[in-house]
Amino acid sequence: MDETKADIAVYGLAVMGQNLILNMNDHGFKVAAFNRTVSKVDDFLNGPAKGTEVIGAHSLEEMVSSLKKPRKILMMVKAGEAVDETIEHLLQLIEPGDILIDGGNTLYSDTERRMNYLKDKGILYIGMGVSGGEEGARHGPALMPGGSPEAWEHVKDIFMSIAAKGAGDLPCCDWLGTGGAGHYVKMVHNGIEYGDMQLIAESYQVLKDLVHLSNEDMANTFESWNSQQLESYLIQITADILRYKDQDGSYLIDKILDSAGQKGTGKWTVISGSEFGQPISVIAEALFARFTSSLKDERVSLASKYQKSRDNPEVDHEEYVEAVKNALYASKIISYSQGFMLMSAANKKFNWRLNFSSIAQIWTGGCIIRSRFLSNIKEAYASNPELDSLLTSDFFVSAINASLPDWRKLVSTCASQGIPTPGLSSALSFFDSITSDKLPANLIQAQRDYFGAHTYELLDSPMGEFHHTNWTGHGGSTSASSYSV
């Protein structure tokens, strides 16, 4: 084998692409670098990559010819049409057995489509979720590959080497399954990330508006939590953010517009939850909260028209800081439980054979949602791979039971004071629903049958046996089968 040739090529030299190349170089892999704007190749070679073994390519032809066979090309380009265009260009230069890898935030169904399209041409395809941002890409990301199974052995050494080390010093990378499995797991990761960020933001608002802590006191509180069961990357950076001062000495957080953006992965997760009939309410509320935050002008106008009943009660600081911590912890358990429920539903639909203990391991390091309690999730699924829900695990049953009184107290106090807690509240509502042996859905079924003859099942009849009632005496006995409401 020609040792002068590259082990892998990276197409796309934005910050993520550059940092992944440098990470691979650090681990002894020879990488070819290419960018559509060719001047960026020289800028990279003369800048961050100076003194490395990175090979600069100034055309697609040069990039492809610089690679060992089977050729391995990691595409770090914008998700969507750009990936399809890149594939079409590369198809003119590569041959059967070569491997294309999409490392962007791609919708899993697009990855499924591309893998099937390339399979007929003999090209192996991987859709790989990459989490950890710029810092993770440089020093160790969480990697979630899936796609053509035959491709894994050819790229395994590279990706396992550059991945972060998580719980037990194990790599935060593993093969997840065929088709879009990798990108689906990354999508759910991002949905859970939405939930985490919203729950933390609500906790910040409660500490500020109910407990009346200063930014410095809140930073100290989050820093303290980061040494306890809430230890996580997002809790850690929240402390840093709250403590950060602008050049004029004032806290930067107080100057930032309260309007949150989103790039689509949270929306995709909520859509997928709807498609699979999974109640991922915390992620959905986190997404809707971002939408609401963006309506800044409407919020300012409406705030002047309504008098909220906030009476600023004197609360025991220590008691309520503890209540916020426990409510946040319990709500995180619910959010992650919902995310794993969604992945379980997709796993059954697509027969991916997802290993949920392995997924939790991948998320223990490198990625944005890395946290201490992911090790508890890993252990729960390792003990019982067929676990129906995290909420049945003894560890999480104990954790929620311990947090429940504070959780209820906090949510009810915030409601009485007009402090919005859509994430914390929806998590509690889900918990109360999923642990109720009787819900009012019997009335909904009766209503559906009344106005649409949609039928219902009876408690004392076998499941799957449907009944219809002529509620008014005028509707007849025919039930509906052609539409649903």
mmCIF file of C-alpha atoms in Angstrom, residues 4 45 52 62-63 123 184 267 316 329 373 465 467:
data_model
loop_
_atom_site.group_PDB
_atom_site.id
_atom_site.type_symbol
_atom_site.label_atom_id
_atom_site.label_comp_id
_atom_site.label_asym_id
_atom_site.label_seq_id
_atom_site.Cartn_x
_atom_site.Cartn_y
_atom_site.Cartn_z
ATOM 1 C CA THR A 4 2.235 8.523 0.813
ATOM 2 C CA LEU A 45 -2.340 24.546 5.159
ATOM 3 C CA THR A 52 1.101 18.655 9.984
ATOM 4 C CA GLU A 62 -6.633 15.626 -6.881
ATOM 5 C CA MET A 63 -8.443 14.800 -3.649
ATOM 6 C CA ILE A 123 -20.877 2.876 -3.226
ATOM 7 C CA TYR A 184 -31.744 9.558 13.761
ATOM 8 C CA LYS A 267 -38.499 20.419 14.955
ATOM 9 C CA ASP A 316 -36.723 30.757 51.853
ATOM 10 C CA TYR A 329 -33.351 16.830 37.905
ATOM 11 C CA PHE A 373 -26.611 10.676 34.876
ATOM 12 C CA GLU A 465 -63.271 -5.353 19.994
ATOM 13 C CA HIS A 467 -68.407 -0.780 19.707
#
